[in-house]
Short mmCIF file of C-alpha atoms and ligand atoms in Angstrom, two decimals:
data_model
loop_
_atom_site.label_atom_id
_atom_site.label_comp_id
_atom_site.label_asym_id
_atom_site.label_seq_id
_atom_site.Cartn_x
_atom_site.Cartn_y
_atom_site.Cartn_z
CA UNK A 1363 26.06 -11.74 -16.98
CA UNK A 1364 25.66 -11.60 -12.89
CA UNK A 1365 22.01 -13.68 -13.07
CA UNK A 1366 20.01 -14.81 -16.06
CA UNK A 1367 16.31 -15.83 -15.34
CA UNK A 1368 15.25 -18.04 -18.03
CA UNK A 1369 11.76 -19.09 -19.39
CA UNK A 1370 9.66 -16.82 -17.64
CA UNK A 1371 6.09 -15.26 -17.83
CA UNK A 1372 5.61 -11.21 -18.02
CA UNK A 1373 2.84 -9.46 -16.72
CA UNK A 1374 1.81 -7.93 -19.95
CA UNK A 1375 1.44 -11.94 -21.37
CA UNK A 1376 4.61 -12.38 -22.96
CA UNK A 1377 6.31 -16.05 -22.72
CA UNK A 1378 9.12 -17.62 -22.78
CA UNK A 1379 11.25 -14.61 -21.46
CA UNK A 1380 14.62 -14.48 -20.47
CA UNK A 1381 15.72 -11.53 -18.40
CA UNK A 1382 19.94 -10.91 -17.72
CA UNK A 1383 21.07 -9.06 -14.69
CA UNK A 1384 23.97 -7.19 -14.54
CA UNK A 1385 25.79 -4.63 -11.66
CA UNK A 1386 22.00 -4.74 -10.33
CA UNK A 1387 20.13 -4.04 -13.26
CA UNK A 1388 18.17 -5.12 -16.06
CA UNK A 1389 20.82 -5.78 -19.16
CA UNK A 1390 18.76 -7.46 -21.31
CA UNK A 1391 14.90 -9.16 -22.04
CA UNK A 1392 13.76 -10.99 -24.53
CA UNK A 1393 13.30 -14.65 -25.75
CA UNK A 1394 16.47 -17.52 -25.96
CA UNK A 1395 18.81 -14.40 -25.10
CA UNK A 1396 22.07 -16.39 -26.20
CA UNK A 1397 24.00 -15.05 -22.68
CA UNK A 1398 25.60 -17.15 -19.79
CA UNK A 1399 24.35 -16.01 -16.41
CA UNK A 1400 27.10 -16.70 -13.46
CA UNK A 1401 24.25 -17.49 -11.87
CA UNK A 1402 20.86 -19.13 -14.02
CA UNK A 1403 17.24 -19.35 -12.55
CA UNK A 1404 14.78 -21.71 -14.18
CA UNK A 1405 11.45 -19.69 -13.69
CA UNK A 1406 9.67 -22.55 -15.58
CA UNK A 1407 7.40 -20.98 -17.14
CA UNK A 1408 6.14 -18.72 -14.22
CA UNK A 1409 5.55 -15.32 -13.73
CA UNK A 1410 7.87 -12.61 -13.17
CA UNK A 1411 7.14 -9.32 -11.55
CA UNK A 1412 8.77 -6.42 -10.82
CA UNK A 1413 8.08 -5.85 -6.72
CA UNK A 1414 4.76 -5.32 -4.76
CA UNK A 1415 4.56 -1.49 -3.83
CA UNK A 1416 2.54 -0.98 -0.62
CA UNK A 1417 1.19 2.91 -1.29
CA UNK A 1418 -0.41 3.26 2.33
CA UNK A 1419 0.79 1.72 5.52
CA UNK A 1420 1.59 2.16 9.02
CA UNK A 1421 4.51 0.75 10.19
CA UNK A 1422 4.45 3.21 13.76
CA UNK A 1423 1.32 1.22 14.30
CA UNK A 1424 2.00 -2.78 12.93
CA UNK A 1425 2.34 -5.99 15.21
CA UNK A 1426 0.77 -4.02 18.17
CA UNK A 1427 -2.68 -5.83 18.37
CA UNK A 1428 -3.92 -6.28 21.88
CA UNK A 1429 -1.79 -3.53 22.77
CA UNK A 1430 -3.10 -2.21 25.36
CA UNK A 1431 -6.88 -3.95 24.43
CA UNK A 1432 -8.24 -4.55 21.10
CA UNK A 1433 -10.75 -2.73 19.59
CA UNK A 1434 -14.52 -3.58 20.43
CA UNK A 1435 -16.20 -1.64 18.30
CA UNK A 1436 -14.39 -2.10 15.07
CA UNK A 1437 -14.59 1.86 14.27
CA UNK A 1438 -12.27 4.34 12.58
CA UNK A 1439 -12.88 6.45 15.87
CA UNK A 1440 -12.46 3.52 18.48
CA UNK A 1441 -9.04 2.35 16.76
CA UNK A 1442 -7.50 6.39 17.04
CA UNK A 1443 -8.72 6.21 20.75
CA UNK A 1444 -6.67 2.71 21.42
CA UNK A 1445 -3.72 4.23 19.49
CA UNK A 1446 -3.90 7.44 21.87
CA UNK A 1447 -3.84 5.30 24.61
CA UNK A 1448 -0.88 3.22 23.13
CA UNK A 1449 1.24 6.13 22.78
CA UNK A 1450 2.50 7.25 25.89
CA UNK A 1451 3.66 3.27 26.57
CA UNK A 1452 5.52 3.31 23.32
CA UNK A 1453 9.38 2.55 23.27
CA UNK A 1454 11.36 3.21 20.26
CA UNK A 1455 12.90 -0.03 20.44
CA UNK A 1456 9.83 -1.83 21.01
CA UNK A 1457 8.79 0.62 17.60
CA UNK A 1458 12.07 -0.33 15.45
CA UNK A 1459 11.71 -4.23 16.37
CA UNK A 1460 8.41 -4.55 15.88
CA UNK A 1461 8.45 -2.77 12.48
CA UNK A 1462 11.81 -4.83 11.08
CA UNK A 1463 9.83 -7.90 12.33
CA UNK A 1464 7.28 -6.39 9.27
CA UNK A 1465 9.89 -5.64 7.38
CA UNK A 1466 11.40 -9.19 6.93
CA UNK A 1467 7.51 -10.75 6.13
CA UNK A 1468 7.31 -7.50 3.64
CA UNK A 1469 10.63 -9.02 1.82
CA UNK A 1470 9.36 -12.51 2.15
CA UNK A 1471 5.98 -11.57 0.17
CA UNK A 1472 8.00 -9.24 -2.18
CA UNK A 1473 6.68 -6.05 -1.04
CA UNK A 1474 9.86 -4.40 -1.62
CA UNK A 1475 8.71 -0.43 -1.25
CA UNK A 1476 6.39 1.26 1.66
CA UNK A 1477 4.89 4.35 2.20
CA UNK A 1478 4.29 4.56 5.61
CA UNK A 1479 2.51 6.79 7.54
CA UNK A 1480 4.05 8.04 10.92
CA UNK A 1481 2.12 9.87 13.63
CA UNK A 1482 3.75 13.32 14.30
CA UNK A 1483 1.41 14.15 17.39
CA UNK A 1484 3.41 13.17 20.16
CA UNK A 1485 5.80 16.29 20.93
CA UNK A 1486 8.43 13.35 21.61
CA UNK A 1487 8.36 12.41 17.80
CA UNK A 1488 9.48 8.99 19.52
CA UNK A 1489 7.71 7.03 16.29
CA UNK A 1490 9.42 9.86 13.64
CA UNK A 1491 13.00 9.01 15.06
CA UNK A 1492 12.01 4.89 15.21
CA UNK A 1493 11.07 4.89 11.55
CA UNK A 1494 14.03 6.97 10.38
CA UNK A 1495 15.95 4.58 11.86
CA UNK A 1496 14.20 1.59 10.40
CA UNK A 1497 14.30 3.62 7.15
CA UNK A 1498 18.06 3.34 7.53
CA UNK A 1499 18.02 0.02 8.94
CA UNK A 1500 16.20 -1.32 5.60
CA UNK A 1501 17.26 0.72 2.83
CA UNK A 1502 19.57 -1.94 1.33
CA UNK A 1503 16.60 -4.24 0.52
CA UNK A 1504 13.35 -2.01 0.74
CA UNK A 1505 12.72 1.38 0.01
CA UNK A 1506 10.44 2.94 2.69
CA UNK A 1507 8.99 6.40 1.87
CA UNK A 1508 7.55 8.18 5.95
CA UNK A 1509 4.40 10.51 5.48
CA UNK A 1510 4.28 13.14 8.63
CA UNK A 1511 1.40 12.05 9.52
CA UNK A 1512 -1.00 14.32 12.10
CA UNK A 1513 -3.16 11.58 13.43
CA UNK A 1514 -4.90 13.76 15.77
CA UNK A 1515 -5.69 16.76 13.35
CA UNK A 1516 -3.35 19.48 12.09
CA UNK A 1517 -5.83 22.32 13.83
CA UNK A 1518 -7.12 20.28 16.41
CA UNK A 1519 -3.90 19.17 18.00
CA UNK A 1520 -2.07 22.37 19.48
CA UNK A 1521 1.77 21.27 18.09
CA UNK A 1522 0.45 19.38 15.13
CA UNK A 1523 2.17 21.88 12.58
CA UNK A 1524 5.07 22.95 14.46
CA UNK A 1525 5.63 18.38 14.82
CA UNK A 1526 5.43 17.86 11.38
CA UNK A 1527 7.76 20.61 10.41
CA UNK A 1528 10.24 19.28 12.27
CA UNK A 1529 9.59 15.41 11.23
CA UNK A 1530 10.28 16.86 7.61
CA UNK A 1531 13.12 18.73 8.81
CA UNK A 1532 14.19 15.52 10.76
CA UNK A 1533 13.56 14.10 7.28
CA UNK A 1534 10.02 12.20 6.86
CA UNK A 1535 9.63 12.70 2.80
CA UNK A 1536 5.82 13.32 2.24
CA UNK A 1537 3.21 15.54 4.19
CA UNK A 1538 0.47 14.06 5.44
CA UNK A 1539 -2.75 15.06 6.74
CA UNK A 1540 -6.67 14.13 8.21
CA UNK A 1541 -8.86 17.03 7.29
CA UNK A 1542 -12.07 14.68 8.29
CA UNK A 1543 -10.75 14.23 11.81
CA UNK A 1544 -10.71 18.43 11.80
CA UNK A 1545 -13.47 19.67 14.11
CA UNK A 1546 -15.08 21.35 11.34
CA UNK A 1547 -15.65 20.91 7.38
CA UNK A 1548 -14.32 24.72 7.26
CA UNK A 1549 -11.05 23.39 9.88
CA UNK A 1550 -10.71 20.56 7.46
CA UNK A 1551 -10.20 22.59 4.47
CA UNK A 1552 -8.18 25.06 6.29
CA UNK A 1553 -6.23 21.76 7.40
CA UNK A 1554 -5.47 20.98 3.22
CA UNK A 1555 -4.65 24.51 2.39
CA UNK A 1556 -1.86 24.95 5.14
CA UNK A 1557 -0.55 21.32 4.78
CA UNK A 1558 -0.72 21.99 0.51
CA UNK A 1559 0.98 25.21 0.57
CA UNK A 1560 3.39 23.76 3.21
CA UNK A 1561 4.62 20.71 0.53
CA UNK A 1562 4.68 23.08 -2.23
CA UNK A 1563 7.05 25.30 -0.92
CA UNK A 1564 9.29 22.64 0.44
CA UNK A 1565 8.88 20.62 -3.02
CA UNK A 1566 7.43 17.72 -1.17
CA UNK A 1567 4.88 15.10 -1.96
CA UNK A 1568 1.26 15.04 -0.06
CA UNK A 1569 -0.19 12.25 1.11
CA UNK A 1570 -3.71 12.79 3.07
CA UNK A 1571 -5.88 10.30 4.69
CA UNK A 1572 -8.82 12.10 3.31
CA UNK A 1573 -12.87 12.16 3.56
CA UNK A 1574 -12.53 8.54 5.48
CA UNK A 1575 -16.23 8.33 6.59
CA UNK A 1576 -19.30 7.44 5.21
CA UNK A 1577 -20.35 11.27 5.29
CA UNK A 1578 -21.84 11.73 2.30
CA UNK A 1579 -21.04 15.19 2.12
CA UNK A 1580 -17.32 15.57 3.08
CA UNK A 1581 -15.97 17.36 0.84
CA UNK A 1582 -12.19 17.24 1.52
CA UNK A 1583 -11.13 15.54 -1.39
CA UNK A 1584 -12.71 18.35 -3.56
CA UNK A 1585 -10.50 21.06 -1.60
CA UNK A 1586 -7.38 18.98 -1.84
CA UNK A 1587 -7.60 18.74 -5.99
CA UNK A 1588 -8.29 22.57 -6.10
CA UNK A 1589 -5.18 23.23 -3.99
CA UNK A 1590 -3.47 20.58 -6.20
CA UNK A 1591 -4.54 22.66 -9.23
CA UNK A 1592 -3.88 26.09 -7.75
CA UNK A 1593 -0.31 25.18 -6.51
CA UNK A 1594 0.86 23.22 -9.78
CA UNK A 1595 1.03 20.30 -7.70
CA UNK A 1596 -0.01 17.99 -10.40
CA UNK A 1597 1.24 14.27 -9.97
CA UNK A 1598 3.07 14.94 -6.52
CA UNK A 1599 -0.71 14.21 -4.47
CA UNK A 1600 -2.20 11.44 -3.59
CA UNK A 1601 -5.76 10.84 -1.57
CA UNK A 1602 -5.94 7.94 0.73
CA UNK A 1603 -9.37 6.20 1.77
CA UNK A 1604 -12.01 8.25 0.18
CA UNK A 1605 -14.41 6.24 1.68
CA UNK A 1606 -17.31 8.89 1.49
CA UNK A 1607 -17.01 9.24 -2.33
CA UNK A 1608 -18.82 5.92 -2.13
CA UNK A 1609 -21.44 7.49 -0.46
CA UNK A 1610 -21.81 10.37 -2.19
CA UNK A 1611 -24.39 12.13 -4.33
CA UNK A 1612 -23.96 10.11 -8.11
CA UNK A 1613 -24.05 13.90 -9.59
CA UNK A 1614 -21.55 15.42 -7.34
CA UNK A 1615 -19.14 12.35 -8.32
CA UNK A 1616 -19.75 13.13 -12.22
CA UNK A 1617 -18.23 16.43 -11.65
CA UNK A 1618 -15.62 15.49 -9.04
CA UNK A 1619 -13.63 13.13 -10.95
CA UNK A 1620 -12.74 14.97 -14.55
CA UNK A 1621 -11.76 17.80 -10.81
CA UNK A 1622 -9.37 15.02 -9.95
CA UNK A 1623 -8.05 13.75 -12.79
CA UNK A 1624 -7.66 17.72 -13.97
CA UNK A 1625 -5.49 18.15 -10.81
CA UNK A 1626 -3.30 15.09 -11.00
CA UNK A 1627 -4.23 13.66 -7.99
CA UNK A 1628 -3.63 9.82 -7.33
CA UNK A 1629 -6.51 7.77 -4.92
CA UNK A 1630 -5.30 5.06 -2.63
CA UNK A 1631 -8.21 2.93 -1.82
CA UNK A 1632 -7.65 0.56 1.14
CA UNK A 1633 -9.58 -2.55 0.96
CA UNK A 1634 -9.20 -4.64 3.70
CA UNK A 1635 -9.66 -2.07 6.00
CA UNK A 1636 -11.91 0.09 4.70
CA UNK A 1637 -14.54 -2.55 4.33
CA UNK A 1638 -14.14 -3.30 8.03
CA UNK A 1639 -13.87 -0.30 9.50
CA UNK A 1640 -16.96 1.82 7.12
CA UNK A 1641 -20.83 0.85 7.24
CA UNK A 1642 -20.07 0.69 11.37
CA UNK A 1643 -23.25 2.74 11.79
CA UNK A 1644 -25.39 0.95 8.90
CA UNK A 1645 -27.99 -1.54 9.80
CA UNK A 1646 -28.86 -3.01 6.45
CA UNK A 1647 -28.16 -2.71 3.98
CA UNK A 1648 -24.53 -2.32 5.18
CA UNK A 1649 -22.61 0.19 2.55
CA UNK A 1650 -19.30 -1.20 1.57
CA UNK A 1651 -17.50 1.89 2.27
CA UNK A 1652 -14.41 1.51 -0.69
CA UNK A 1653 -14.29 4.69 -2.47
CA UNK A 1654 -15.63 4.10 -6.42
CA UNK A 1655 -12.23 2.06 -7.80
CA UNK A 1656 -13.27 1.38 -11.41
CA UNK A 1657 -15.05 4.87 -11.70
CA UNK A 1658 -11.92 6.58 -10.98
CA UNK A 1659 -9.65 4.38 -13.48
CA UNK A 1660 -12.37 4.85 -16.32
CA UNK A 1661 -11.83 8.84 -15.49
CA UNK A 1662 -8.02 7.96 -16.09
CA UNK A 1663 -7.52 8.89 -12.19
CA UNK A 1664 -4.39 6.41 -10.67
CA UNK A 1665 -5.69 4.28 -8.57
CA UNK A 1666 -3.47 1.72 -5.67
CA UNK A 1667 -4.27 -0.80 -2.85
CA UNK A 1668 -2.68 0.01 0.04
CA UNK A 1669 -2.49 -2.57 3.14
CA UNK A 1670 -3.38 0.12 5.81
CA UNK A 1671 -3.02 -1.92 8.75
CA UNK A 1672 -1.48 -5.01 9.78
CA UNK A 1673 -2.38 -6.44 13.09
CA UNK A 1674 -2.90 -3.06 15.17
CA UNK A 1675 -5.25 -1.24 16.71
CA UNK A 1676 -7.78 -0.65 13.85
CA UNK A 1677 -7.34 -4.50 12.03
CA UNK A 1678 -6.61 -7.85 13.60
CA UNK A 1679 -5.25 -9.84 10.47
CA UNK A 1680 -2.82 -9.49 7.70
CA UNK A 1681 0.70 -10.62 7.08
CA UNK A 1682 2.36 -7.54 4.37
CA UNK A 1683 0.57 -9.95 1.15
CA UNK A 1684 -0.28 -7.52 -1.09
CA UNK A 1685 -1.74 -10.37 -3.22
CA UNK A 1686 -4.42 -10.59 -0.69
CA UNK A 1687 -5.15 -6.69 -1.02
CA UNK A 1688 -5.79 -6.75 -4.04
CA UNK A 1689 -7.97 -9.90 -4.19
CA UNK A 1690 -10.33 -8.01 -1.70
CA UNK A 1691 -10.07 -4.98 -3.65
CA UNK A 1692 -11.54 -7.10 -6.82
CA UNK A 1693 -14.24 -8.75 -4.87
CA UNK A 1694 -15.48 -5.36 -2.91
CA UNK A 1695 -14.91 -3.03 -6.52
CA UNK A 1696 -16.24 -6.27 -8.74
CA UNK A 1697 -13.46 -5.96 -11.23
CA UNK A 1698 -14.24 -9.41 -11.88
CA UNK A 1699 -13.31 -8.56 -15.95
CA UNK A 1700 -10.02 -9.82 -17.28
CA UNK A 1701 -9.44 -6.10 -17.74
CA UNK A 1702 -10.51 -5.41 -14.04
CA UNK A 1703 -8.57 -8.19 -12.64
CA UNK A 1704 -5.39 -6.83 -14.50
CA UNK A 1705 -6.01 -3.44 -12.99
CA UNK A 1706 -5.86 -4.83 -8.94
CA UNK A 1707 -2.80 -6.49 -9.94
CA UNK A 1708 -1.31 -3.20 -11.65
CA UNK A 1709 -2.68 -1.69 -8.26
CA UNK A 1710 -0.50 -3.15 -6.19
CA UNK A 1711 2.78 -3.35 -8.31
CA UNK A 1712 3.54 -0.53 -11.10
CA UNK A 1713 0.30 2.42 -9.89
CA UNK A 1714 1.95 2.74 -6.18
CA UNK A 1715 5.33 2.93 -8.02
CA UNK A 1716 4.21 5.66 -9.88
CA UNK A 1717 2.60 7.44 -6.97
CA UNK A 1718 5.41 7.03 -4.97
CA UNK A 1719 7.87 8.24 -7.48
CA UNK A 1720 10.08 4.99 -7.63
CA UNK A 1721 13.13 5.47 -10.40
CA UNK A 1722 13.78 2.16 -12.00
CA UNK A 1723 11.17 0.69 -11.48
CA UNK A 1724 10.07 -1.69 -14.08
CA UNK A 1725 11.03 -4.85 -16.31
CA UNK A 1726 12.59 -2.50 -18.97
CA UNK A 1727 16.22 -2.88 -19.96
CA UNK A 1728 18.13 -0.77 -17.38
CA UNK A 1729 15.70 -0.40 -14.17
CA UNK A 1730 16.92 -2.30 -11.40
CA UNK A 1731 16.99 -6.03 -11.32
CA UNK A 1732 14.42 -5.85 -8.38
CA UNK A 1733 12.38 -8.86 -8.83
CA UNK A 1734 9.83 -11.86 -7.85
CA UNK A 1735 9.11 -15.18 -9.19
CA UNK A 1736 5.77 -16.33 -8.25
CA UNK A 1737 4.02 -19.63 -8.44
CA UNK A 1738 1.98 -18.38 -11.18
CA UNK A 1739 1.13 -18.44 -14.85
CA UNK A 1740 -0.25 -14.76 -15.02
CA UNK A 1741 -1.33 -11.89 -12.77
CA UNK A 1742 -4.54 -12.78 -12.79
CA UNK A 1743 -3.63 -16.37 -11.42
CA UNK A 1744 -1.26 -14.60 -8.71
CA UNK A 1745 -3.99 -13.12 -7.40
CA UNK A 1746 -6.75 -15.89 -7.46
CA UNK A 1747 -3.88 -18.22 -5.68
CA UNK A 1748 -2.00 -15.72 -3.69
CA UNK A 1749 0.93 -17.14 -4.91
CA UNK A 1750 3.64 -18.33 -3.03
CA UNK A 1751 6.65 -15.96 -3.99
CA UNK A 1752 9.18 -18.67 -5.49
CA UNK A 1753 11.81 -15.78 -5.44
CA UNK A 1754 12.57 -12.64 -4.35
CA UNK A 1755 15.17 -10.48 -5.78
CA UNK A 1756 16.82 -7.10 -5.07
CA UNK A 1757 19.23 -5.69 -7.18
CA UNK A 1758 19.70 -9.11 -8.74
CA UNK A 1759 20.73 -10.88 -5.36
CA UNK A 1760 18.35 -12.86 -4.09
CA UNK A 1761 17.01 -11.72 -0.75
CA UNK A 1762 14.18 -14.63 0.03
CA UNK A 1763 13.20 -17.65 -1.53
CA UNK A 1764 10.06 -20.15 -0.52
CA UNK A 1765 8.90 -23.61 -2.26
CA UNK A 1766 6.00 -23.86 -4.34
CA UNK A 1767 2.52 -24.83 -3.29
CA UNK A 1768 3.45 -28.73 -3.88
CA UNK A 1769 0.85 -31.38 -2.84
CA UNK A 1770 1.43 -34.91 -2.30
CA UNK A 1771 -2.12 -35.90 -1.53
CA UNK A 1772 -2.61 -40.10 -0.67
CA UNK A 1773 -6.65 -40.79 -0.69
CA UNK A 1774 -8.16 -43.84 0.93
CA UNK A 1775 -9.69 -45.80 -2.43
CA UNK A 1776 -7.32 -44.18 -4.74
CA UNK A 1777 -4.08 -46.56 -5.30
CA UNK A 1778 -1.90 -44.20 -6.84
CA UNK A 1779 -0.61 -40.93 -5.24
CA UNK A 1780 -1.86 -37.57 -6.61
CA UNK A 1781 1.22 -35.12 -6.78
CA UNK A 1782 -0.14 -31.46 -8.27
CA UNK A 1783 0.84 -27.66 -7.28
CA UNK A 1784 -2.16 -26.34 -5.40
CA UNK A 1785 -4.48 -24.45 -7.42
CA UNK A 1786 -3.01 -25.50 -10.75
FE1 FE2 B 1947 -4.19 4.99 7.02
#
């Protein structure tokens, strides 16, 4: 065998694991495998994963905070304003270094796939030709999946549509869309249709920021099942943010999610941004703004985390750990049950897998020996610690590796030293 990772922890509790890697893929699992690795990894005990899957980013956007100010409100509608004013400065090297930069902490945290969003409004399509080239760039150690993306509104930006044709004919793999950002609810919906009946005849995913407001009664998510339903687009859509769903009337919601699940529509919840940027116009009680996360899984909808934003012009912090997503998305959802705590980790790892349509993908014999070792018993504890990724591993080489959380701590009135990993 190439690699063989011995004594390791699996997500669904099993102990004492070996895995074997061979030609890049998983050859064999199971305990005391009696195999020679050319190369052996002592996991210790720890968990193994398969990657972190990032459903919803923007990697057009990342590393540009401050660019050209920083948002003073904190809004959804301040942060599109900054990024209009951003774009005519924009260089596509400035885009394709800033976004590797990402890249290389994405690899370091084991975020190893990315659906990124990628504005198609400027007729330049400077940003669509940046990210194709990062897509290139990366594609021997992450796969990154580009969403045409029409920031401005499909309707409400004259070459919207005509753009993101040619971004998928340029080769961006998902349609995107904004139907809340339409100037009307009718626009909006008009906005799904075209965008719906545009993916379906090119056989194309959808991907729509949709119903991001605290409106109570935006309804887009509603048209964008039907569509999903009336097209046969079942398990090819996903809806990003609904925000207003948590908002919305408790009787409307009882008969809008069997609607979703019916149409086989994924929801990508954001946490760390939506509960910064939502509740901007509440006094207090301040709503939340995350759309209903444990609702949707008890209606057997798909549910991910995505990271949204890192560092740009709608949120100041973040550094690509999709550990820390989720741990927000537990706190703001209270999935505080083992079961619910399970569920943010499977939101950030094998859900956005699914919804992005990653093949071997997996710790089964014969997906790809894509990999990370955390400093961690169990999900559950990779989460609560944001674990330090021991290893990282793609294809069964091994792309990034970091120590544990080792403390040496020496106390005044304590003789001896106190040695312990952090958290454990
Ligand atoms: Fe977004």
């Amino acid at each position: 065998m190439d690699v063989v990772i011995r004594n390791a922890s699996l997500p669904d509790g099993r102990q004492g694991i070996d895995l074997a890697i061979e030609d890049g893929r998983i050859a064999a699992v199971g305990a005391a495998l009696p195999l020679h690795g050319a190369q052996e990894i002592d996991a210790a005990g720890d968990l193994i994963t398969p990657p972190f899957v990032d459903a919803h980013f923007h990697m057009d956007a990342t590393l540009s905070y401050g660019l050209p100010r920083v948002n003073q409100s904190g809004t959804l509608l301040e942060g599109i304003a900054l990024w209009g004013e951003l774009k005519p400065e924009l260089s596509q090297q400035a885009l394709i270094e800033r976004a590797l930069q990402y890249c290389d902490w994405a690899v370091a945290r084991g975020l190893l796939a990315i659906r990124s969003h990628v504005d198609i409004c400027d007729d330049r399509l400077l940003a669509v030709e940046a990210l194709l080239e990062v897509r290139r760039q990366v594609a021997p150690y992450i796969d990154l999946q580009l969403v045409a993306f029409p920031q401005d509104g499909l309707l409400r930006s004259p070459s919207a549509l005509a753009n993101l044709k040619r971004a998928v004919a340029m080769g961006v793999d998902v349609v995107g869309g904004i139907p809340h950002f339409e100037r009307t609810m009718a626009e909006g919906a008009e906005s799904v249709r075209i965008l719906c009946e545009f993916a379906a005849g090119k056989g194309l995913r959808v991907d729509m920021h949709c119903d991001e407001s605290d409106d109570p009664l935006s309804r887009h998510i509603e048209t964008l099942a039907s569509e999903s339903n009336r097209l046969g687009l079942h398990g090819r859509v996903a809806a990003s943010h609904l925000t207003s769903m948590h908002s919305m009337d408790n009787y409307y919601v009882s008969k809008l999610l069997p609607l979703i699940r019916e149409a086989g529509v994924a929801a990508i919840a954001n946490p760390l941004i939506n509960i910064t940027l939502q509740g901007r116009h509440d006094s207090y009680p301040k709503r939340r703004g995350m759309t209903r996360v444990p609702e949707m899984l008890a209606a057997g909808i798909d549910v991910a985390f995505g990271h949204d934003c890192v560092m740009d012009p709608w949120y100041s912090l973040g550094s690509a750990d999709m550990l820390e997503v989720a741990q927000m998305g537990l706190h703001v959802a209270q999935m505080t049950s083992q079961q619910g705590m399970r569920a943010c980790f499977a939101a950030v790892t094998e859900t956005p897998a699914r919804i992005l349509g990653l093949s071997g993908y997996g710790l089964e014999v014969g997906c790809h020996a894509d990999l990370v070792l955390l400093d961690a018993a169990d999900p559950v504890e990779a989460i609560r610690l944001r674990a330090a990724r021991r290893m990282v591993m793609r294809r069964g080489q091994v792309l990034s590796e970091a120590p544990r959380a080792d403390v040496r701590l020496a106390l005044p009135g304590r003789p001896e030293r106190v040695n312990f990993r952090l958290g454990r």
